[in-house]
Amino acid sequence: MKKLTLGRKIAYGFGALILISLILGGMALIVMHASSNSAQILSKEYAAELQIVGEIQKNFTVAQISLRTFTFTGDEREKDVFGKALQTVRQKVEDGKKLAEKADHLPRLKTEIEPYGQQLDQYITSAEQTALIQEKMKANRETLNQAGPLFLTQISALVDSQVQKLNEETASKTTAEALRERVLKVELSNAIRNEGNQIRILSMKSLADNDNETMQKAEQRFDTIDKQLSDIAPLIHQPVNIEQLRNVKEATTRYHESISRMAELMKKRTEILKERSAIASKLRESTEKLFDACVSQTVKTAESSALALSIAQFAMFLGLLAAVGLGVVCAVFITRSITLPIHDLIGRLSAGAEQTSAASSQVSAASQSLAEGASEQAASLEETSSSLEEMASMTAHNSENADKAKSLAGEARQAADNGTGEMEKMNLAMEAIKKSSDDISKIIKTI
């Protein structure tokens, strides 16, 4: 690492930071892609399945309630309600089939929606049969409402006639044998009327309670009426009474047929109701299982997405900590790589300055020596002018002094040249320092 240049160190440091950023960004993209897929599955498959199954449950419940109300009341408005509700259920089943064909994560819907549709068809058929039976019962009820009062009117006419005859015969002091026969005819006709009243009460109660067994009990009472009519028929002799008895028998037959038809329709409706209830139980169970499975899968998918996001957040948090730590290490390392050469350069510059100062002191000493020599030459010249004789004698001495001066001058020149060179080096070093300072300032600014 010490042999690496400053640029390489900076490049490696920032490269490591970029690599960590790319890793974190890649992790974020992967998690976001997975979350996006989970969200699309939740939105386009599980949520759609929940909506379809929920609509099926809601409308099927409405259909059941309306059909039951229509069965009890015969209200045509309820018939329209359950018809529309079942039509909506059928449409939602078709939507479920389409969703199951294109969805990849709804295996249960694929396996159960088709059987559900078949069972729904059976339920709709049963509902249509119930509606048809209800229409027949409604029509038969009108017949029954007419046959009942007609029977009571006819039997009451016979009873009234026999009571009137009894009163007349009692007043005319008819024989005891005739009176006993008349009393018997009054008792039998009254018994027939009472049975008719009981039948009417039972039939009305049966219709009010939708109780098939009560209607069957009403039907069974006609056996008693038939026996009573058979008992009274030999006792009727007057043409008027015979006509009345014939009318009673016709009314009884009509009434009996209405009661029997109503009992049969109610029995058939009860059987269809049992079948429809069994089908409805299967349909409810199927939709509940579908709904529970869809909710469970939706919750699992949401929890897995939340867990993946939590793990990704934790990983990204650790990655950011690692990036910050690596950034701090790189910053310290790069700073040390920059400051150490600068300190070394400063040390070298200080040493060069000290050498330059020492050379300057030497130059100053040489200059001082040169000045003293020049002063001595001046004194010698003055002495030469004052004494030619001494000049001659001192010529050799001056020659020696001149050589010394020349030598000192050469040394002074050499020292001056050395000083000039050192000054140039110092200027170059100062320029290098300035250039390094500018580079350092740029690097620090970049960091």
CSV table of C-alpha atoms in Angstrom, one decimal:
chain,number,residue,atom,x,y,z
A,1,MET,CA,0.0,0.0,0.0
A,2,LYS,CA,2.9,2.4,0.7
A,3,LYS,CA,4.0,2.1,-2.9
A,4,LEU,CA,0.6,3.2,-4.3
A,5,THR,CA,0.3,6.7,-5.5
A,6,LEU,CA,-2.1,9.2,-3.9
A,7,GLY,CA,-4.4,9.0,-6.9
A,8,ARG,CA,-4.6,5.2,-6.7
A,9,LYS,CA,-5.3,5.3,-3.0
A,10,ILE,CA,-8.2,7.8,-3.5
A,11,ALA,CA,-9.5,5.8,-6.5
A,12,TYR,CA,-9.5,2.5,-4.5
A,13,GLY,CA,-11.2,4.2,-1.5
A,14,PHE,CA,-14.0,5.7,-3.6
A,15,GLY,CA,-14.2,2.5,-5.6
A,16,ALA,CA,-15.0,0.6,-2.4
A,17,LEU,CA,-17.6,3.2,-1.5
A,18,ILE,CA,-19.2,2.9,-4.9
A,19,LEU,CA,-19.1,-0.9,-4.7
A,20,ILE,CA,-21.0,-0.8,-1.3
A,21,SER,CA,-23.5,1.6,-2.8
A,22,LEU,CA,-24.1,-0.6,-5.8
A,23,ILE,CA,-24.5,-3.7,-3.5
A,24,LEU,CA,-27.0,-1.7,-1.3
A,25,GLY,CA,-28.8,-0.4,-4.4
A,26,GLY,CA,-29.0,-3.9,-5.8
A,27,MET,CA,-30.4,-5.3,-2.6
A,28,ALA,CA,-33.0,-2.5,-2.5
A,29,LEU,CA,-34.0,-3.2,-6.1
A,30,ILE,CA,-34.3,-6.9,-5.4
A,31,VAL,CA,-36.4,-6.3,-2.3
A,32,MET,CA,-38.5,-3.7,-4.1
A,33,HIS,CA,-39.0,-6.1,-7.0
A,34,ALA,CA,-40.1,-8.9,-4.7
A,35,SER,CA,-42.4,-6.5,-2.8
A,36,SER,CA,-43.8,-5.3,-6.1
A,37,ASN,CA,-44.5,-8.9,-7.2
A,38,SER,CA,-46.1,-9.6,-3.8
A,39,ALA,CA,-48.2,-6.5,-4.0
A,40,GLN,CA,-49.3,-7.4,-7.6
A,41,ILE,CA,-50.2,-10.9,-6.4
A,42,LEU,CA,-52.2,-9.5,-3.5
A,43,SER,CA,-53.9,-7.0,-5.7
A,44,LYS,CA,-54.6,-9.0,-8.9
A,45,GLU,CA,-55.2,-12.4,-7.4
A,46,TYR,CA,-55.8,-12.7,-3.7
A,47,ALA,CA,-57.7,-9.4,-3.4
A,48,ALA,CA,-59.7,-10.2,-6.5
A,49,GLU,CA,-60.5,-13.7,-5.1
A,50,LEU,CA,-61.6,-12.2,-1.8
A,51,GLN,CA,-63.8,-9.7,-3.6
A,52,ILE,CA,-65.4,-12.4,-5.8
A,53,VAL,CA,-65.9,-14.9,-2.9
A,54,GLY,CA,-67.2,-12.1,-0.7
A,55,GLU,CA,-69.7,-11.0,-3.3
A,56,ILE,CA,-70.8,-14.7,-3.8
A,57,GLN,CA,-71.3,-15.1,0.0
A,58,LYS,CA,-73.2,-11.8,0.3
A,59,ASN,CA,-75.5,-12.3,-2.7
A,60,PHE,CA,-76.1,-16.0,-1.9
A,61,THR,CA,-77.2,-15.0,1.6
A,62,VAL,CA,-79.5,-12.4,0.2
A,63,ALA,CA,-80.9,-15.0,-2.2
A,64,GLN,CA,-81.5,-17.4,0.6
A,65,ILE,CA,-83.3,-14.9,2.8
A,66,SER,CA,-85.4,-13.6,-0.1
A,67,LEU,CA,-86.3,-17.1,-1.3
A,68,ARG,CA,-87.3,-18.1,2.3
A,69,THR,CA,-89.4,-14.9,2.6
A,70,PHE,CA,-91.0,-15.6,-0.8
A,71,THR,CA,-91.8,-19.2,0.3
A,72,PHE,CA,-93.6,-18.0,3.4
A,73,THR,CA,-95.3,-14.9,2.1
A,74,GLY,CA,-95.5,-15.3,-1.7
A,75,ASP,CA,-94.3,-11.7,-2.1
A,76,GLU,CA,-93.4,-11.1,-5.8
A,77,ARG,CA,-90.9,-8.5,-4.8
A,78,GLU,CA,-88.9,-11.1,-2.9
A,79,LYS,CA,-89.0,-13.3,-5.9
A,80,ASP,CA,-87.3,-10.5,-8.0
A,81,VAL,CA,-84.7,-10.0,-5.2
A,82,PHE,CA,-83.6,-13.6,-5.0
A,83,GLY,CA,-83.6,-13.9,-8.8
A,84,LYS,CA,-81.3,-10.9,-9.2
A,85,ALA,CA,-79.1,-12.1,-6.3
A,86,LEU,CA,-78.7,-15.6,-7.8
A,87,GLN,CA,-77.9,-14.0,-11.2
A,88,THR,CA,-75.2,-12.0,-9.5
A,89,VAL,CA,-73.8,-15.1,-7.8
A,90,ARG,CA,-73.7,-16.8,-11.2
A,91,GLN,CA,-71.9,-13.9,-12.8
A,92,LYS,CA,-69.4,-13.9,-9.9
A,93,VAL,CA,-68.8,-17.6,-10.4
A,94,GLU,CA,-68.0,-17.0,-14.0
A,95,ASP,CA,-65.6,-14.2,-12.9
A,96,GLY,CA,-64.0,-16.7,-10.5
A,97,LYS,CA,-63.5,-19.2,-13.3
A,98,LYS,CA,-61.8,-16.5,-15.5
A,99,LEU,CA,-59.6,-15.5,-12.6
A,100,ALA,CA,-58.6,-19.1,-11.8
A,101,GLU,CA,-57.6,-19.6,-15.5
A,102,LYS,CA,-55.1,-16.7,-15.5
A,103,ALA,CA,-54.0,-16.7,-11.9
A,104,ASP,CA,-50.9,-18.8,-10.9
A,105,HIS,CA,-51.3,-18.6,-7.1
A,106,LEU,CA,-55.0,-19.7,-6.7
A,107,PRO,CA,-54.9,-23.5,-6.9
A,108,ARG,CA,-57.8,-23.9,-4.5
A,109,LEU,CA,-60.0,-21.6,-6.5
A,110,LYS,CA,-59.2,-23.6,-9.7
A,111,THR,CA,-60.3,-26.9,-8.1
A,112,GLU,CA,-63.4,-25.7,-6.3
A,113,ILE,CA,-65.0,-23.0,-8.5
A,114,GLU,CA,-66.2,-25.5,-11.1
A,115,PRO,CA,-67.9,-27.8,-8.5
A,116,TYR,CA,-69.3,-24.7,-6.9
A,117,GLY,CA,-70.8,-23.6,-10.2
A,118,GLN,CA,-72.4,-27.1,-10.7
A,119,GLN,CA,-73.9,-27.0,-7.2
A,120,LEU,CA,-75.1,-23.5,-7.8
A,121,ASP,CA,-76.9,-24.6,-10.9
A,122,GLN,CA,-78.7,-27.3,-8.8
A,123,TYR,CA,-79.6,-24.7,-6.2
A,124,ILE,CA,-81.0,-22.3,-8.9
A,125,THR,CA,-83.0,-25.2,-10.4
A,126,SER,CA,-84.3,-26.0,-6.9
A,127,ALA,CA,-85.2,-22.3,-6.4
A,128,GLU,CA,-87.0,-22.2,-9.7
A,129,GLN,CA,-89.0,-25.3,-8.8
A,130,THR,CA,-89.8,-23.7,-5.4
A,131,ALA,CA,-91.0,-20.6,-7.2
A,132,LEU,CA,-93.1,-22.7,-9.5
A,133,ILE,CA,-94.6,-24.6,-6.6
A,134,GLN,CA,-95.2,-21.4,-4.8
A,135,GLU,CA,-97.2,-20.1,-7.9
A,136,LYS,CA,-99.2,-23.3,-7.9
A,137,MET,CA,-99.8,-23.0,-4.2
A,138,LYS,CA,-100.9,-19.4,-4.7
A,139,ALA,CA,-103.4,-20.4,-7.3
A,140,ASN,CA,-104.6,-23.4,-5.3
A,141,ARG,CA,-105.0,-21.2,-2.2
A,142,GLU,CA,-107.4,-19.1,-4.1
A,143,THR,CA,-109.4,-22.3,-5.0
A,144,LEU,CA,-109.1,-23.4,-1.4
A,145,ASN,CA,-110.3,-20.0,-0.1
A,146,GLN,CA,-113.4,-20.5,-2.3
A,147,ALA,CA,-114.0,-24.2,-1.6
A,148,GLY,CA,-113.9,-23.8,2.1
A,149,PRO,CA,-116.6,-21.2,2.5
A,150,LEU,CA,-118.6,-22.9,-0.2
A,151,PHE,CA,-118.5,-26.2,1.7
A,152,LEU,CA,-119.5,-24.4,5.0
A,153,THR,CA,-122.3,-22.6,3.1
A,154,GLN,CA,-123.7,-25.8,1.7
A,155,ILE,CA,-123.5,-27.8,4.9
A,156,SER,CA,-124.9,-24.9,6.9
A,157,ALA,CA,-127.9,-24.8,4.6
A,158,LEU,CA,-128.5,-28.5,5.3
A,159,VAL,CA,-128.0,-28.0,9.0
A,160,ASP,CA,-130.4,-25.1,9.0
A,161,SER,CA,-133.0,-27.0,7.0
A,162,GLN,CA,-132.8,-30.0,9.4
A,163,VAL,CA,-133.0,-27.7,12.5
A,164,GLN,CA,-136.1,-26.0,11.0
A,165,LYS,CA,-137.7,-29.4,10.3
A,166,LEU,CA,-136.9,-30.5,13.8
A,167,ASN,CA,-138.6,-27.4,15.2
A,168,GLU,CA,-141.6,-27.9,13.0
A,169,GLU,CA,-141.9,-31.6,13.9
A,170,THR,CA,-141.5,-30.9,17.6
A,171,ALA,CA,-144.3,-28.4,17.4
A,172,SER,CA,-146.6,-30.7,15.4
A,173,LYS,CA,-146.1,-33.6,17.8
A,174,THR,CA,-144.5,-35.9,15.3
A,175,THR,CA,-143.8,-39.5,16.4
A,176,ALA,CA,-140.8,-40.2,18.6
A,177,GLU,CA,-139.4,-42.4,15.8
A,178,ALA,CA,-139.4,-39.5,13.4
A,179,LEU,CA,-138.0,-37.1,15.9
A,180,ARG,CA,-135.1,-39.4,16.7
A,181,GLU,CA,-134.3,-39.7,13.0
A,182,ARG,CA,-134.5,-35.9,12.7
A,183,VAL,CA,-132.3,-35.4,15.7
A,184,LEU,CA,-129.8,-37.8,14.2
A,185,LYS,CA,-129.8,-36.0,10.9
A,186,VAL,CA,-129.2,-32.7,12.8
A,187,GLU,CA,-126.4,-34.2,14.8
A,188,LEU,CA,-124.7,-35.7,11.7
A,189,SER,CA,-125.0,-32.5,9.7
A,190,ASN,CA,-123.6,-30.5,12.6
A,191,ALA,CA,-120.8,-33.0,13.0
A,192,ILE,CA,-120.0,-32.6,9.3
A,193,ARG,CA,-120.0,-28.8,9.6
A,194,ASN,CA,-117.7,-29.1,12.7
A,195,GLU,CA,-115.3,-31.3,10.8
A,196,GLY,CA,-115.3,-28.7,8.0
A,197,ASN,CA,-114.6,-26.0,10.5
A,198,GLN,CA,-111.7,-28.0,11.9
A,199,ILE,CA,-110.4,-28.7,8.4
A,200,ARG,CA,-110.5,-25.0,7.7
A,201,ILE,CA,-108.8,-24.1,10.9
A,202,LEU,CA,-106.1,-26.7,10.3
A,203,SER,CA,-105.5,-25.6,6.7
A,204,MET,CA,-105.2,-21.9,7.7
A,205,LYS,CA,-102.9,-22.8,10.5
A,206,SER,CA,-100.8,-25.0,8.1
A,207,LEU,CA,-100.6,-22.2,5.6
A,208,ALA,CA,-99.7,-19.6,8.3
A,209,ASP,CA,-97.0,-21.9,9.7
A,210,ASN,CA,-95.9,-23.5,6.5
A,211,ASP,CA,-96.5,-26.8,8.2
A,212,ASN,CA,-97.1,-29.7,5.9
A,213,GLU,CA,-98.0,-32.1,8.7
A,214,THR,CA,-100.9,-29.9,9.8
A,215,MET,CA,-102.2,-29.8,6.2
A,216,GLN,CA,-102.0,-33.6,6.1
A,217,LYS,CA,-104.0,-33.8,9.3
A,218,ALA,CA,-106.7,-31.6,7.7
A,219,GLU,CA,-106.8,-33.9,4.7
A,220,GLN,CA,-107.2,-36.9,6.9
A,221,ARG,CA,-110.4,-35.4,8.4
A,222,PHE,CA,-112.2,-35.8,5.1
A,223,ASP,CA,-112.4,-39.5,5.8
A,224,THR,CA,-114.6,-38.7,8.8
A,225,ILE,CA,-116.7,-36.4,6.7
A,226,ASP,CA,-117.1,-39.0,4.0
A,227,LYS,CA,-118.2,-41.6,6.6
A,228,GLN,CA,-120.7,-39.0,8.1
A,229,LEU,CA,-122.1,-38.3,4.6
A,230,SER,CA,-122.5,-42.0,4.1
A,231,ASP,CA,-124.4,-42.2,7.4
A,232,ILE,CA,-126.7,-39.3,6.7
A,233,ALA,CA,-127.4,-40.1,3.0
A,234,PRO,CA,-130.0,-42.9,3.8
A,235,LEU,CA,-131.8,-40.6,6.2
A,236,ILE,CA,-132.4,-37.9,3.6
A,237,HIS,CA,-135.8,-38.2,1.8
A,238,GLN,CA,-137.0,-34.8,0.8
A,239,PRO,CA,-136.0,-33.6,-2.7
A,240,VAL,CA,-134.8,-30.3,-1.2
A,241,ASN,CA,-132.6,-32.0,1.3
A,242,ILE,CA,-131.4,-34.5,-1.3
A,243,GLU,CA,-130.3,-31.5,-3.4
A,244,GLN,CA,-128.7,-29.9,-0.4
A,245,LEU,CA,-126.8,-33.1,0.4
A,246,ARG,CA,-125.7,-33.4,-3.2
A,247,ASN,CA,-124.3,-29.8,-3.1
A,248,VAL,CA,-122.6,-30.7,0.2
A,249,LYS,CA,-120.9,-33.7,-1.4
A,250,GLU,CA,-119.8,-31.7,-4.4
A,251,ALA,CA,-118.4,-28.9,-2.2
A,252,THR,CA,-116.8,-31.6,0.0
A,253,THR,CA,-115.1,-33.2,-3.1
A,254,ARG,CA,-113.9,-29.8,-4.3
A,255,TYR,CA,-112.7,-28.8,-0.9
A,256,HIS,CA,-111.0,-32.2,-0.4
A,257,GLU,CA,-109.2,-31.9,-3.8
A,258,SER,CA,-108.0,-28.4,-2.9
A,259,ILE,CA,-106.7,-29.6,0.5
A,260,SER,CA,-105.1,-32.7,-1.1
A,261,ARG,CA,-103.4,-30.6,-3.8
A,262,MET,CA,-102.2,-28.1,-1.3
A,263,ALA,CA,-100.8,-30.9,1.0
A,264,GLU,CA,-99.1,-32.5,-2.0
A,265,LEU,CA,-97.6,-29.1,-3.1
A,266,MET,CA,-96.4,-28.4,0.5
A,267,LYS,CA,-94.9,-31.9,0.8
A,268,LYS,CA,-93.1,-31.4,-2.5
A,269,ARG,CA,-91.9,-28.0,-1.5
A,270,THR,CA,-90.7,-29.4,1.8
A,271,GLU,CA,-88.7,-32.1,-0.1
A,272,ILE,CA,-87.2,-29.5,-2.4
A,273,LEU,CA,-86.4,-27.3,0.6
A,274,LYS,CA,-84.5,-30.2,2.2
A,275,GLU,CA,-82.6,-30.8,-1.0
A,276,ARG,CA,-82.0,-27.0,-1.4
A,277,SER,CA,-80.9,-26.7,2.2
A,278,ALA,CA,-78.3,-29.5,1.7
A,279,ILE,CA,-77.0,-27.8,-1.4
A,280,ALA,CA,-77.0,-24.5,0.3
A,281,SER,CA,-75.0,-25.9,3.2
A,282,LYS,CA,-72.4,-27.3,0.8
A,283,LEU,CA,-72.2,-24.0,-1.1
A,284,ARG,CA,-71.8,-22.0,2.2
A,285,GLU,CA,-69.1,-24.5,3.4
A,286,SER,CA,-67.3,-24.2,0.0
A,287,THR,CA,-67.3,-20.4,0.0
A,288,GLU,CA,-66.3,-20.3,3.7
A,289,LYS,CA,-63.3,-22.6,3.0
A,290,LEU,CA,-62.4,-20.5,0.0
A,291,PHE,CA,-62.7,-17.3,1.9
A,292,ASP,CA,-60.7,-18.6,4.9
A,293,ALA,CA,-57.9,-20.0,2.6
A,294,CYS,CA,-57.7,-16.8,0.7
A,295,VAL,CA,-57.5,-14.7,3.8
A,296,SER,CA,-54.9,-17.0,5.3
A,297,GLN,CA,-52.8,-16.9,2.1
A,298,THR,CA,-53.2,-13.1,1.9
A,299,VAL,CA,-52.0,-12.8,5.5
A,300,LYS,CA,-49.0,-15.1,4.8
A,301,THR,CA,-48.1,-13.1,1.7
A,302,ALA,CA,-48.3,-9.8,3.5
A,303,GLU,CA,-46.3,-11.2,6.5
A,304,SER,CA,-43.6,-12.5,4.1
A,305,SER,CA,-43.4,-9.2,2.3
A,306,ALA,CA,-43.2,-7.4,5.6
A,307,LEU,CA,-40.4,-9.8,6.8
A,308,ALA,CA,-38.5,-9.3,3.6
A,309,LEU,CA,-38.7,-5.6,3.9
A,310,SER,CA,-37.6,-5.8,7.5
A,311,ILE,CA,-34.6,-7.9,6.6
A,312,ALA,CA,-33.8,-5.6,3.7
A,313,GLN,CA,-34.0,-2.6,6.0
A,314,PHE,CA,-31.7,-4.3,8.5
A,315,ALA,CA,-29.2,-5.3,5.8
A,316,MET,CA,-29.2,-1.8,4.3
A,317,PHE,CA,-28.7,-0.4,7.8
A,318,LEU,CA,-25.7,-2.6,8.3
A,319,GLY,CA,-24.5,-1.8,4.8
A,320,LEU,CA,-24.7,1.9,5.5
A,321,LEU,CA,-22.8,1.5,8.7
A,322,ALA,CA,-20.1,-0.5,6.8
A,323,ALA,CA,-20.0,2.2,4.1
A,324,VAL,CA,-19.7,5.0,6.8
A,325,GLY,CA,-16.9,3.0,8.5
A,326,LEU,CA,-15.1,2.3,5.3
A,327,GLY,CA,-15.5,6.0,4.3
A,328,VAL,CA,-14.0,7.1,7.7
A,329,VAL,CA,-11.1,4.6,7.3
A,330,CYS,CA,-10.5,5.7,3.7
A,331,ALA,CA,-10.6,9.4,4.8
A,332,VAL,CA,-8.1,8.8,7.5
A,333,PHE,CA,-5.9,6.7,5.3
A,334,ILE,CA,-5.9,9.2,2.4
A,335,THR,CA,-5.4,12.1,4.9
A,336,ARG,CA,-2.3,10.3,6.3
A,337,SER,CA,-1.1,9.6,2.8
A,338,ILE,CA,-1.3,13.3,2.1
A,339,THR,CA,0.0,14.8,5.3
A,340,LEU,CA,3.0,12.5,5.7
A,341,PRO,CA,4.7,13.5,2.4
A,342,ILE,CA,3.9,17.2,3.2
A,343,HIS,CA,5.6,16.9,6.6
A,344,ASP,CA,8.6,15.2,4.9
A,345,LEU,CA,8.8,18.0,2.3
A,346,ILE,CA,8.6,20.6,5.0
A,347,GLY,CA,11.5,18.9,6.8
A,348,ARG,CA,13.5,18.9,3.7
A,349,LEU,CA,12.8,22.6,3.0
A,350,SER,CA,13.8,23.5,6.6
A,351,ALA,CA,17.1,21.7,6.2
A,352,GLY,CA,17.8,23.5,2.8
A,353,ALA,CA,17.0,26.8,4.5
A,354,GLU,CA,19.5,26.1,7.3
A,355,GLN,CA,22.1,25.2,4.7
A,356,THR,CA,21.4,28.4,2.8
A,357,SER,CA,21.7,30.4,6.0
A,358,ALA,CA,25.1,28.8,6.8
A,359,ALA,CA,26.3,29.6,3.2
A,360,SER,CA,25.2,33.2,3.6
A,361,SER,CA,27.3,33.5,6.8
A,362,GLN,CA,30.3,32.1,5.0
A,363,VAL,CA,29.8,34.7,2.2
A,364,SER,CA,29.5,37.5,4.7
A,365,ALA,CA,32.8,36.4,6.4
A,366,ALA,CA,34.6,36.2,3.1
A,367,SER,CA,33.3,39.7,2.2
A,368,GLN,CA,34.5,41.1,5.4
A,369,SER,CA,38.0,39.6,4.8
A,370,LEU,CA,38.0,41.1,1.3
A,371,ALA,CA,37.2,44.5,2.7
A,372,GLU,CA,40.0,44.3,5.2
A,373,GLY,CA,42.4,43.3,2.4
A,374,ALA,CA,41.3,46.3,0.4
A,375,SER,CA,41.9,48.6,3.3
A,376,GLU,CA,45.3,47.2,3.7
A,377,GLN,CA,46.0,47.7,0.0
A,378,ALA,CA,44.9,51.3,0.3
A,379,ALA,CA,47.3,51.8,3.2
A,380,SER,CA,50.1,50.1,1.2
A,381,LEU,CA,49.5,52.4,-1.8
A,382,GLU,CA,49.7,55.4,0.5
A,383,GLU,CA,52.9,54.2,1.9
A,384,THR,CA,54.1,53.5,-1.7
A,385,SER,CA,53.4,57.0,-2.7
A,386,SER,CA,55.2,58.3,0.4
A,387,SER,CA,58.1,56.0,0.1
A,388,LEU,CA,59.3,54.6,-3.2
A,389,GLU,CA,61.9,52.8,-1.4
A,390,GLU,CA,59.5,50.9,0.7
A,391,MET,CA,57.5,50.1,-2.5
A,392,ALA,CA,60.4,48.3,-4.0
A,393,SER,CA,61.0,46.4,-0.8
A,394,MET,CA,57.3,45.7,-0.4
A,395,THR,CA,56.7,44.7,-4.0
A,396,ALA,CA,57.2,41.1,-3.3
A,397,HIS,CA,55.1,41.5,-0.2
A,398,ASN,CA,52.3,43.2,-2.2
A,399,SER,CA,52.5,40.5,-4.8
A,400,GLU,CA,51.9,37.9,-2.2
A,401,ASN,CA,49.1,39.9,-0.8
A,402,ALA,CA,47.6,40.3,-4.3
A,403,ASP,CA,47.7,36.5,-4.7
A,404,LYS,CA,45.9,36.2,-1.4
A,405,ALA,CA,43.4,38.8,-2.4
A,406,LYS,CA,42.9,37.0,-5.7
A,407,SER,CA,42.4,33.7,-3.8
A,408,LEU,CA,40.0,35.4,-1.4
A,409,ALA,CA,38.2,37.0,-4.3
A,410,GLY,CA,37.9,33.7,-6.0
A,411,GLU,CA,36.6,32.2,-2.8
A,412,ALA,CA,34.2,35.1,-2.4
A,413,ARG,CA,33.0,34.7,-6.0
A,414,GLN,CA,32.5,30.9,-5.5
A,415,ALA,CA,30.7,31.6,-2.2
A,416,ALA,CA,28.5,34.1,-4.0
A,417,ASP,CA,27.8,31.6,-6.9
A,418,ASN,CA,27.0,29.0,-4.3
A,419,GLY,CA,24.6,31.4,-2.5
A,420,THR,CA,23.0,32.2,-5.8
A,421,GLY,CA,22.5,28.5,-6.6
A,422,GLU,CA,21.1,27.9,-3.2
A,423,MET,CA,18.7,30.8,-3.6
A,424,GLU,CA,17.6,29.4,-6.9
A,425,LYS,CA,17.1,26.0,-5.3
A,426,MET,CA,15.1,27.7,-2.5
A,427,ASN,CA,13.0,29.5,-5.1
A,428,LEU,CA,12.3,26.2,-6.8
A,429,ALA,CA,11.5,24.5,-3.5
A,430,MET,CA,9.1,27.3,-2.6
A,431,GLU,CA,7.4,27.0,-6.0
A,432,ALA,CA,7.2,23.2,-5.5
A,433,ILE,CA,5.7,23.9,-2.0
A,434,LYS,CA,3.2,26.3,-3.5
A,435,LYS,CA,2.3,23.8,-6.3
A,436,SER,CA,2.0,21.0,-3.7
A,437,SER,CA,-0.2,23.2,-1.5
A,438,ASP,CA,-2.4,23.9,-4.5
A,439,ASP,CA,-2.7,20.2,-5.3
A,440,ILE,CA,-3.4,19.5,-1.6
A,441,SER,CA,-6.1,22.1,-1.6
A,442,LYS,CA,-7.7,20.6,-4.7
A,443,ILE,CA,-7.5,17.1,-3.2
A,444,ILE,CA,-9.0,18.2,0.1
A,445,LYS,CA,-11.7,20.1,-1.8
A,446,THR,CA,-12.5,16.9,-3.9
A,447,ILE,CA,-12.6,14.8,-0.7
